[in-house]
C-alpha cells in the first residue's frame, strides 16, 4: 500500500488558481493525454482546469532522477511507457510536481508556461489498451441482475469464491465525451419463433471503476496478492454500455459479446494509487461469508485492500438540455460495494499465469449498492424494465433513449484529507444507423 | 471471393527445390515473420523450406506498383501494415512472387540471395494482435460439449441463429513451438464444500482455424456479408488450450476466462485468401435448419462462402519421443464442419458497429466432425474424461499430461489443384509452477 505523506496534506494549496476547488487540487495530480492545436498527443498532468505538459517539463531541467525519467516516459502520445515504470518513478514525479505546483514554489513562471487550459485541448484516451477485462465484483448488482436472468438462482455458487470476469473489447473503448451509437443486435421475444436484427430497445449504462495496469507480469508468472497493487498504474471511471435484449439472447453459454463490445467509455484522468492513498479502507467480508482462498488473502490486504470512493450517475435527456435543466442524479453508490478488490482481481487474473501488460484495462463490474437509489444500471433502477423511473422533466425511463446523456462521476473524501475527484465519464446516445 | 487464376495452376513449379513437395509449393506463398541471427524481426514469404525476406525484395528493384507497396508494408517486424492494405496489394505481390519464383524465372540469383533456410531463423508471431475473439462454430463440438455441461440442453436455442463468440486474451497468444505451462486454477469437486487452487487436472487442446483481420471497419460501421471477406487478411491454425475443470467452475454466468487465457497457440504462416481460392465450397445448411438472418446471408455467400480444409491432430507423449515413435494421429476433421463461415463471423462481429482492426485474430471454435475420430478436443475424445483413449505406446489419456505435445496441421487439396498446407501448430505441456 502506498503511504500517506506530505503530498496529501490537506492544508497545502497550489498557486494554480483553478486547483483551489473541484476534483483536481494539488493532492490529486492525475495523468492524461491531450492534443492541442497541432493535433499531437502529449502526456500531461492535470492541476485544476489546466494540463501541465510533461514533455515540456522533461525538457525544462526542473526535474532530476526518477522524476525526470517518469516525465520523459509520459511525454509521448500514450502513457503506456510511464505505466510500465511502476510506482517508484511515478511517486518521485508526484513529489517533484507537488514541489513545483505548491504555493510559493520556485520556477513558477517556467512551469506556468507549460500549462494549457483544458478548454483549448482535446482530451484523449490515456493509453493504448492491449487487453480489456471486465469483472463482476458488485455483489448487489450480481444478485439483482441474477434474479432477473435466473429467478431461481440469482447468485451463482461460484460468486463468493471466484472473482468472476470476462474479456471485453479493447478496440471500442473510447474516452469520455465520444458519443455512443445505439447498436443493432439480434433481439428475440420469448414467444417469437425467430430473432430479428434491430436496434437495441434496452440500452443501458453500467457504473464501474477501472484500473490501468502498470508493470507487466511475464506469461506463466502469477502475481502474489501482496505484490498486486504494484501492477496498478491508476484508476478511472468506466461505463460498460450494455444492450440488455441482445445480452439475454446471446449470452449463453460463452458470456456477453455483442451486447457489450459496441462501446465502453472511460474517464480520461488516471488517478494514481498515490493520490488515493488516504482513501484506503480495510477489506472485509460479511459475517458468514467464506474467507477468500489463501492466494487471494493476506494480512496486509485485509488491513487496507479496500477503497472508499463515492460514485454518482446523472442523466440528462435531450429535452432537459433544451430546457436548460441540470443533469439529474439517479444513482449514488460507492466502491465499498466491491466484493473483491482490484488487488484480488490482479492476483486472480494472473493466477493461471496470464500476463497483464502496461495499459491493459480492468473494469470492476457494476458497483450497485444494496439500497434503492444506489443501483448502478437502469436494468436495476427500472426492475428489469418493468418500473420506469421518473425524471424532473416529467419524462420516464426504463432504458436509454436517443439523446440521453449519462455522466459518471467519483469523488474521494474523508475528514483530514483533501477531497479529490475523477472528473466525469460522459457520453450521449446517438440514434442507430440504418442497417442492414 | 478471390478468383482462381494462373497462380493456382497445379502444373507450375518453383525453382526453389524444397517447394516441390510439402505444404508450401509455389501456389501457397504464405506470409510470416522471422528473426535471424541479428534478432531483428522481418516479414517474409515462405516457399518450400525457406523464407524470402520482403525487406530485401522491396529494396531489390524487382517489384513495382502495388506489389512493391505490399512488400514494403511487410518488411517490418509485424504484418499489421500489410494486413491493413487489403487484397489488392496482397494479390499484386502474390503474382509478382509467382513470376519470380516459377521455374525459368529471371533474376533467380538475386532472389535466391534473399532466401534464408527456415532452420536458420526463429519463426515469430506474425502480427501484433489488438483483440482476439473466439467463436463456437463447430456444431458437433457445441452439441457434444453441451451434453457434458448441460445434459438436458446440449445445443442452446440461440445456436442456429447467433454465431456465438466471446472475447479471448490477446496477450497470451503465442506462436507454434512455445511451450504451454500447465495452469493453476480454482477446482471444485461437485461434493466438495469449497474449491482449491491447484494445477488443472483436465488440460485439453481445441482444434481451430484462425483468421487474421485485414482492413479495419470504423467503430459504428457494420461490414456487410458480401464485403466481409475483404476484411480477412489470412488464415492460420489455432489451439485454444482449455482447463476443463477450471472452466466448469468459473464459466457461469460470464463465460470462460482463466480456463482459456493462460495460452493460445497459432501457426506462424498466414495463408492468404488468394491461396485458398481453389478450396472454396458452397455454404449450406442441413435440411430443416433455419436460414441465416438476412444480414448473414447472400447469394454470393451461399455459392462460395465455405472452405474445404482437412484438419488433423497428433499427440506425442514424452515416452513416445524417448522411444523414437512418431506423433500419433488422434483426430481428423474438416473446416466443412463450420456451422458459420468466417465471412459470417466478420459480419456478425461488426453488426453492432464493433470495430475490427488489422492484426485482430478470430478463432473458429473447435472444429469437431460428427463421427468417432473427428473430435476436436480430448473432452470429446474421452467422453468427458470417462473413456480414455489408448495410444500406440500403450499409454492412455483422458486429458493432457506433462510432456505431451499436440500438433495441429491442415491441408487443402482437390483434383485439379495443387495441394497446400498450413504447416504445424505445435506445443508441449510444461509442468505447473510451484504456486502459491
mmCIF file of N, CA and C in Angstrom, chain A residues 306-396:
data_model
loop_
_atom_site.group_PDB
_atom_site.id
_atom_site.type_symbol
_atom_site.label_atom_id
_atom_site.label_comp_id
_atom_site.label_asym_id
_atom_site.label_seq_id
_atom_site.Cartn_x
_atom_site.Cartn_y
_atom_site.Cartn_z
ATOM 1 N N UNK A 306 -9.202 -2.297 0.681
ATOM 2 C CA UNK A 306 -10.389 -1.652 0.129
ATOM 3 C C UNK A 306 -10.169 -0.200 -0.244
ATOM 4 N N UNK A 307 -11.157 0.360 -0.905
ATOM 5 C CA UNK A 307 -11.126 1.745 -1.362
ATOM 6 C C UNK A 307 -12.467 2.384 -1.030
ATOM 7 N N UNK A 308 -12.413 3.641 -0.614
ATOM 8 C CA UNK A 308 -13.651 4.350 -0.285
ATOM 9 C C UNK A 308 -13.818 5.533 -1.235
ATOM 10 N N UNK A 309 -14.558 5.304 -2.293
ATOM 11 C CA UNK A 309 -14.781 6.336 -3.309
ATOM 12 C C UNK A 309 -16.285 6.455 -3.538
ATOM 13 N N UNK A 310 -16.780 7.668 -3.458
ATOM 14 C CA UNK A 310 -18.203 7.905 -3.734
ATOM 15 C C UNK A 310 -18.445 7.980 -5.226
ATOM 16 N N UNK A 311 -19.501 7.340 -5.671
ATOM 17 C CA UNK A 311 -19.808 7.273 -7.099
ATOM 18 C C UNK A 311 -21.184 7.871 -7.348
ATOM 19 N N UNK A 312 -21.330 8.490 -8.503
ATOM 20 C CA UNK A 312 -22.622 9.081 -8.834
ATOM 21 C C UNK A 312 -22.906 8.924 -10.322
ATOM 22 N N UNK A 313 -24.183 8.743 -10.639
ATOM 23 C CA UNK A 313 -24.625 8.723 -12.038
ATOM 24 C C UNK A 313 -25.688 9.793 -12.205
ATOM 25 N N UNK A 314 -25.538 10.594 -13.263
ATOM 26 C CA UNK A 314 -26.564 11.576 -13.605
ATOM 27 C C UNK A 314 -27.030 11.343 -15.031
ATOM 28 N N UNK A 315 -28.287 11.684 -15.267
ATOM 29 C CA UNK A 315 -28.841 11.566 -16.614
ATOM 30 C C UNK A 315 -29.324 12.935 -17.064
ATOM 31 N N UNK A 316 -29.171 13.175 -18.348
ATOM 32 C CA UNK A 316 -29.701 14.396 -18.948
ATOM 33 C C UNK A 316 -30.323 14.000 -20.277
ATOM 34 N N UNK A 317 -31.602 14.277 -20.427
ATOM 35 C CA UNK A 317 -32.252 13.951 -21.698
ATOM 36 C C UNK A 317 -32.113 15.142 -22.645
ATOM 37 N N UNK A 318 -32.401 14.890 -23.912
ATOM 38 C CA UNK A 318 -32.337 15.979 -24.897
ATOM 39 C C UNK A 318 -33.284 17.105 -24.489
ATOM 40 N N UNK A 319 -34.462 16.730 -23.982
ATOM 41 C CA UNK A 319 -35.421 17.773 -23.600
ATOM 42 C C UNK A 319 -34.923 18.566 -22.394
ATOM 43 N N UNK A 320 -34.325 17.861 -21.438
ATOM 44 C CA UNK A 320 -33.771 18.554 -20.268
ATOM 45 C C UNK A 320 -32.710 19.560 -20.696
ATOM 46 N N UNK A 321 -31.866 19.165 -21.627
ATOM 47 C CA UNK A 321 -30.818 20.094 -22.071
ATOM 48 C C UNK A 321 -31.441 21.276 -22.815
ATOM 49 N N UNK A 322 -32.460 20.987 -23.645
ATOM 50 C CA UNK A 322 -33.123 22.075 -24.376
ATOM 51 C C UNK A 322 -33.785 23.047 -23.406
ATOM 52 N N UNK A 323 -34.277 22.511 -22.289
ATOM 53 C CA UNK A 323 -34.951 23.359 -21.299
ATOM 54 C C UNK A 323 -33.982 23.970 -20.292
ATOM 55 N N UNK A 324 -32.694 23.725 -20.481
ATOM 56 C CA UNK A 324 -31.707 24.309 -19.577
ATOM 57 C C UNK A 324 -31.655 23.660 -18.209
ATOM 58 N N UNK A 325 -32.197 22.430 -18.092
ATOM 59 C CA UNK A 325 -32.137 21.744 -16.796
ATOM 60 C C UNK A 325 -30.790 21.058 -16.597
ATOM 61 N N UNK A 326 -30.389 20.991 -15.347
ATOM 62 C CA UNK A 326 -29.147 20.308 -14.998
ATOM 63 C C UNK A 326 -29.336 18.794 -15.091
ATOM 64 N N UNK A 327 -28.253 18.062 -15.333
ATOM 65 C CA UNK A 327 -28.327 16.592 -15.262
ATOM 66 C C UNK A 327 -28.867 16.154 -13.900
ATOM 67 N N UNK A 328 -29.648 15.103 -13.911
ATOM 68 C CA UNK A 328 -30.363 14.665 -12.712
ATOM 69 C C UNK A 328 -29.700 13.415 -12.121
ATOM 70 N N UNK A 329 -29.324 13.479 -10.842
ATOM 71 C CA UNK A 329 -28.700 12.294 -10.223
ATOM 72 C C UNK A 329 -29.711 11.151 -10.097
ATOM 73 N N UNK A 330 -29.328 9.989 -10.580
ATOM 74 C CA UNK A 330 -30.208 8.829 -10.431
ATOM 75 C C UNK A 330 -29.591 7.750 -9.556
ATOM 76 N N UNK A 331 -28.281 7.825 -9.345
ATOM 77 C CA UNK A 331 -27.615 6.788 -8.549
ATOM 78 C C UNK A 331 -26.490 7.394 -7.727
ATOM 79 N N UNK A 332 -26.442 6.996 -6.467
ATOM 80 C CA UNK A 332 -25.280 7.289 -5.627
ATOM 81 C C UNK A 332 -24.813 5.965 -5.042
ATOM 82 N N UNK A 333 -23.553 5.668 -5.266
ATOM 83 C CA UNK A 333 -23.045 4.388 -4.788
ATOM 84 C C UNK A 333 -21.618 4.575 -4.281
ATOM 85 N N UNK A 334 -20.900 3.486 -4.120
ATOM 86 C CA UNK A 334 -19.573 3.563 -3.509
ATOM 87 C C UNK A 334 -18.732 2.364 -3.907
ATOM 88 N N UNK A 335 -17.432 2.599 -3.960
ATOM 89 C CA UNK A 335 -16.506 1.487 -4.194
ATOM 90 C C UNK A 335 -16.476 0.523 -3.012
ATOM 91 N N UNK A 336 -17.078 0.921 -1.897
ATOM 92 C CA UNK A 336 -17.177 -0.006 -0.763
ATOM 93 C C UNK A 336 -17.979 -1.258 -1.120
ATOM 94 N N UNK A 337 -18.761 -1.183 -2.183
ATOM 95 C CA UNK A 337 -19.597 -2.336 -2.539
ATOM 96 C C UNK A 337 -18.867 -3.363 -3.391
ATOM 97 N N UNK A 338 -17.563 -3.179 -3.579
ATOM 98 C CA UNK A 338 -16.783 -4.182 -4.312
ATOM 99 C C UNK A 338 -16.612 -5.423 -3.429
ATOM 100 N N UNK A 339 -17.083 -6.553 -3.923
ATOM 101 C CA UNK A 339 -16.922 -7.792 -3.152
ATOM 102 C C UNK A 339 -15.477 -8.283 -3.230
ATOM 103 N N UNK A 340 -14.794 -7.952 -4.323
ATOM 104 C CA UNK A 340 -13.373 -8.260 -4.495
ATOM 105 C C UNK A 340 -12.638 -6.957 -4.757
ATOM 106 N N UNK A 341 -11.408 -6.842 -4.271
ATOM 107 C CA UNK A 341 -10.617 -5.634 -4.505
ATOM 108 C C UNK A 341 -9.855 -5.742 -5.828
ATOM 109 N N UNK A 342 -9.351 -4.604 -6.289
ATOM 110 C CA UNK A 342 -8.551 -4.644 -7.514
ATOM 111 C C UNK A 342 -7.290 -5.483 -7.323
ATOM 112 N N UNK A 343 -6.720 -5.478 -6.130
ATOM 113 C CA UNK A 343 -5.553 -6.342 -5.891
ATOM 114 C C UNK A 343 -5.947 -7.805 -6.087
ATOM 115 N N UNK A 344 -7.110 -8.179 -5.570
ATOM 116 C CA UNK A 344 -7.568 -9.563 -5.766
ATOM 117 C C UNK A 344 -7.826 -9.852 -7.245
ATOM 118 N N UNK A 345 -8.317 -8.852 -7.970
ATOM 119 C CA UNK A 345 -8.562 -9.068 -9.405
ATOM 120 C C UNK A 345 -7.253 -9.307 -10.149
ATOM 121 N N UNK A 346 -6.228 -8.521 -9.821
ATOM 122 C CA UNK A 346 -4.922 -8.715 -10.472
ATOM 123 C C UNK A 346 -4.374 -10.099 -10.130
ATOM 124 N N UNK A 347 -4.456 -10.469 -8.867
ATOM 125 C CA UNK A 347 -3.919 -11.768 -8.455
ATOM 126 C C UNK A 347 -4.705 -12.918 -9.075
ATOM 127 N N UNK A 348 -6.016 -12.802 -9.069
ATOM 128 C CA UNK A 348 -6.813 -13.868 -9.675
ATOM 129 C C UNK A 348 -6.549 -13.956 -11.181
ATOM 130 N N UNK A 349 -6.520 -12.808 -11.847
ATOM 131 C CA UNK A 349 -6.338 -12.764 -13.305
ATOM 132 C C UNK A 349 -5.032 -13.441 -13.710
ATOM 133 N N UNK A 350 -4.012 -13.288 -12.868
ATOM 134 C CA UNK A 350 -2.693 -13.832 -13.198
ATOM 135 C C UNK A 350 -2.435 -15.184 -12.538
ATOM 136 N N UNK A 351 -3.409 -15.708 -11.794
ATOM 137 C CA UNK A 351 -3.170 -16.932 -11.015
ATOM 138 C C UNK A 351 -2.916 -18.135 -11.913
ATOM 139 N N UNK A 352 -3.356 -18.065 -13.152
ATOM 140 C CA UNK A 352 -3.083 -19.143 -14.115
ATOM 141 C C UNK A 352 -1.885 -18.808 -14.993
ATOM 142 N N UNK A 353 -1.186 -17.736 -14.661
ATOM 143 C CA UNK A 353 -0.033 -17.339 -15.457
ATOM 144 C C UNK A 353 -0.351 -16.315 -16.526
ATOM 145 N N UNK A 354 -1.616 -15.934 -16.666
ATOM 146 C CA UNK A 354 -1.985 -14.958 -17.700
ATOM 147 C C UNK A 354 -1.187 -13.672 -17.493
ATOM 148 N N UNK A 355 -0.658 -13.144 -18.575
ATOM 149 C CA UNK A 355 0.180 -11.954 -18.484
ATOM 150 C C UNK A 355 -0.624 -10.679 -18.697
ATOM 151 N N UNK A 356 -0.493 -9.770 -17.737
ATOM 152 C CA UNK A 356 -1.056 -8.425 -17.864
ATOM 153 C C UNK A 356 0.053 -7.497 -18.347
ATOM 154 N N UNK A 357 -0.329 -6.516 -19.155
ATOM 155 C CA UNK A 357 0.671 -5.644 -19.765
ATOM 156 C C UNK A 357 0.347 -4.182 -19.486
ATOM 157 N N UNK A 358 1.359 -3.322 -19.517
ATOM 158 C CA UNK A 358 1.117 -1.899 -19.263
ATOM 159 C C UNK A 358 0.059 -1.349 -20.221
ATOM 160 N N UNK A 359 -0.939 -0.684 -19.668
ATOM 161 C CA UNK A 359 -2.016 -0.139 -20.491
ATOM 162 C C UNK A 359 -3.219 -1.045 -20.595
ATOM 163 N N UNK A 360 -3.114 -2.277 -20.108
ATOM 164 C CA UNK A 360 -4.322 -3.103 -20.021
ATOM 165 C C UNK A 360 -5.308 -2.431 -19.073
ATOM 166 N N UNK A 361 -6.570 -2.685 -19.331
ATOM 167 C CA UNK A 361 -7.642 -2.049 -18.569
ATOM 168 C C UNK A 361 -8.488 -3.126 -17.896
ATOM 169 N N UNK A 362 -8.717 -2.968 -16.594
ATOM 170 C CA UNK A 362 -9.639 -3.852 -15.877
ATOM 171 C C UNK A 362 -10.844 -3.036 -15.417
ATOM 172 N N UNK A 363 -12.031 -3.541 -15.683
ATOM 173 C CA UNK A 363 -13.244 -2.929 -15.147
ATOM 174 C C UNK A 363 -13.703 -3.695 -13.923
ATOM 175 N N UNK A 364 -14.295 -2.984 -12.980
ATOM 176 C CA UNK A 364 -14.698 -3.610 -11.719
ATOM 177 C C UNK A 364 -15.942 -4.466 -11.863
ATOM 178 N N UNK A 365 -16.781 -4.136 -12.851
ATOM 179 C CA UNK A 365 -18.164 -4.595 -12.821
ATOM 180 C C UNK A 365 -19.016 -3.528 -12.159
ATOM 181 N N UNK A 366 -20.313 -3.670 -12.333
ATOM 182 C CA UNK A 366 -21.249 -2.633 -11.917
ATOM 183 C C UNK A 366 -21.306 -2.517 -10.404
ATOM 184 N N UNK A 367 -21.095 -1.284 -9.911
ATOM 185 C CA UNK A 367 -20.961 -1.079 -8.466
ATOM 186 C C UNK A 367 -22.260 -0.551 -7.874
ATOM 187 N N UNK A 368 -23.253 -1.412 -7.851
ATOM 188 C CA UNK A 368 -24.513 -1.056 -7.206
ATOM 189 C C UNK A 368 -24.382 -1.197 -5.701
ATOM 190 N N UNK A 369 -25.145 -0.381 -4.995
ATOM 191 C CA UNK A 369 -25.264 -0.563 -3.558
ATOM 192 C C UNK A 369 -26.470 -1.431 -3.235
ATOM 193 N N UNK A 370 -26.713 -1.645 -1.947
ATOM 194 C CA UNK A 370 -27.818 -2.520 -1.549
ATOM 195 C C UNK A 370 -29.179 -1.821 -1.541
ATOM 196 N N UNK A 371 -29.176 -0.490 -1.586
ATOM 197 C CA UNK A 371 -30.420 0.241 -1.329
ATOM 198 C C UNK A 371 -30.988 0.876 -2.595
ATOM 199 N N UNK A 372 -32.263 1.232 -2.529
ATOM 200 C CA UNK A 372 -32.884 1.979 -3.620
ATOM 201 C C UNK A 372 -32.129 3.287 -3.804
ATOM 202 N N UNK A 373 -31.866 3.638 -5.056
ATOM 203 C CA UNK A 373 -31.114 4.848 -5.346
ATOM 204 C C UNK A 373 -29.626 4.615 -5.473
ATOM 205 N N UNK A 374 -29.197 3.367 -5.259
ATOM 206 C CA UNK A 374 -27.767 3.068 -5.404
ATOM 207 C C UNK A 374 -27.524 2.050 -6.517
ATOM 208 N N UNK A 375 -28.521 1.850 -7.373
ATOM 209 C CA UNK A 375 -28.394 0.864 -8.443
ATOM 210 C C UNK A 375 -27.480 1.403 -9.549
ATOM 211 N N UNK A 376 -26.549 0.579 -9.999
ATOM 212 C CA UNK A 376 -25.552 1.008 -10.969
ATOM 213 C C UNK A 376 -25.939 0.807 -12.417
ATOM 214 N N UNK A 377 -27.206 0.520 -12.687
ATOM 215 C CA UNK A 377 -27.669 0.342 -14.068
ATOM 216 C C UNK A 377 -29.162 0.612 -14.116
ATOM 217 N N UNK A 378 -29.664 0.924 -15.306
ATOM 218 C CA UNK A 378 -31.112 1.097 -15.457
ATOM 219 C C UNK A 378 -31.844 -0.233 -15.324
ATOM 220 N N UNK A 379 -31.191 -1.308 -15.701
ATOM 221 C CA UNK A 379 -31.799 -2.630 -15.529
ATOM 222 C C UNK A 379 -32.259 -2.822 -14.088
ATOM 223 N N UNK A 380 -31.401 -2.366 -13.162
ATOM 224 C CA UNK A 380 -31.769 -2.473 -11.752
ATOM 225 C C UNK A 380 -32.729 -1.361 -11.336
ATOM 226 N N UNK A 381 -32.438 -0.123 -11.780
ATOM 227 C CA UNK A 381 -33.287 1.008 -11.379
ATOM 228 C C UNK A 381 -34.734 0.803 -11.817
ATOM 229 N N UNK A 382 -34.921 0.184 -12.988
ATOM 230 C CA UNK A 382 -36.285 0.015 -13.517
ATOM 231 C C UNK A 382 -36.812 -1.394 -13.286
ATOM 232 N N UNK A 383 -36.144 -2.133 -12.398
ATOM 233 C CA UNK A 383 -36.579 -3.515 -12.086
ATOM 234 C C UNK A 383 -36.792 -4.309 -13.375
ATOM 235 N N UNK A 384 -35.732 -4.377 -14.160
ATOM 236 C CA UNK A 384 -35.813 -5.160 -15.394
ATOM 237 C C UNK A 384 -36.705 -4.536 -16.448
ATOM 238 N N UNK A 385 -36.893 -3.225 -16.373
ATOM 239 C CA UNK A 385 -37.710 -2.543 -17.379
ATOM 240 C C UNK A 385 -39.189 -2.517 -17.051
ATOM 241 N N UNK A 386 -39.556 -2.973 -15.863
ATOM 242 C CA UNK A 386 -40.983 -3.036 -15.518
ATOM 243 C C UNK A 386 -41.455 -1.801 -14.752
ATOM 244 N N UNK A 387 -40.528 -1.025 -14.218
ATOM 245 C CA UNK A 387 -40.900 0.041 -13.295
ATOM 246 C C UNK A 387 -40.117 1.304 -13.664
ATOM 247 N N UNK A 388 -40.653 2.110 -14.586
ATOM 248 C CA UNK A 388 -39.887 3.258 -15.094
ATOM 249 C C UNK A 388 -39.529 4.234 -13.981
ATOM 250 N N UNK A 389 -38.385 4.873 -14.137
ATOM 251 C CA UNK A 389 -38.051 5.974 -13.237
ATOM 252 C C UNK A 389 -38.577 7.264 -13.864
ATOM 253 N N UNK A 390 -38.934 8.205 -13.003
ATOM 254 C CA UNK A 390 -39.460 9.488 -13.486
ATOM 255 C C UNK A 390 -38.422 10.574 -13.233
ATOM 256 N N UNK A 391 -38.184 11.380 -14.252
ATOM 257 C CA UNK A 391 -37.190 12.449 -14.160
ATOM 258 C C UNK A 391 -37.890 13.764 -13.834
ATOM 259 N N UNK A 392 -37.134 14.764 -13.355
ATOM 260 C CA UNK A 392 -37.740 16.057 -13.009
ATOM 261 C C UNK A 392 -38.453 16.708 -14.198
ATOM 262 N N UNK A 393 -38.065 16.348 -15.408
ATOM 263 C CA UNK A 393 -38.721 16.895 -16.601
ATOM 264 C C UNK A 393 -40.094 16.278 -16.830
ATOM 265 N N UNK A 394 -40.442 15.279 -16.021
ATOM 266 C CA UNK A 394 -41.688 14.558 -16.237
ATOM 267 C C UNK A 394 -41.518 13.364 -17.163
ATOM 268 N N UNK A 395 -40.393 13.286 -17.826
ATOM 269 C CA UNK A 395 -40.118 12.124 -18.678
ATOM 270 C C UNK A 395 -39.883 10.889 -17.806
ATOM 271 N N UNK A 396 -40.138 9.731 -18.400
ATOM 272 C CA UNK A 396 -39.833 8.481 -17.699
ATOM 273 C C UNK A 396 -38.821 7.685 -18.519
#
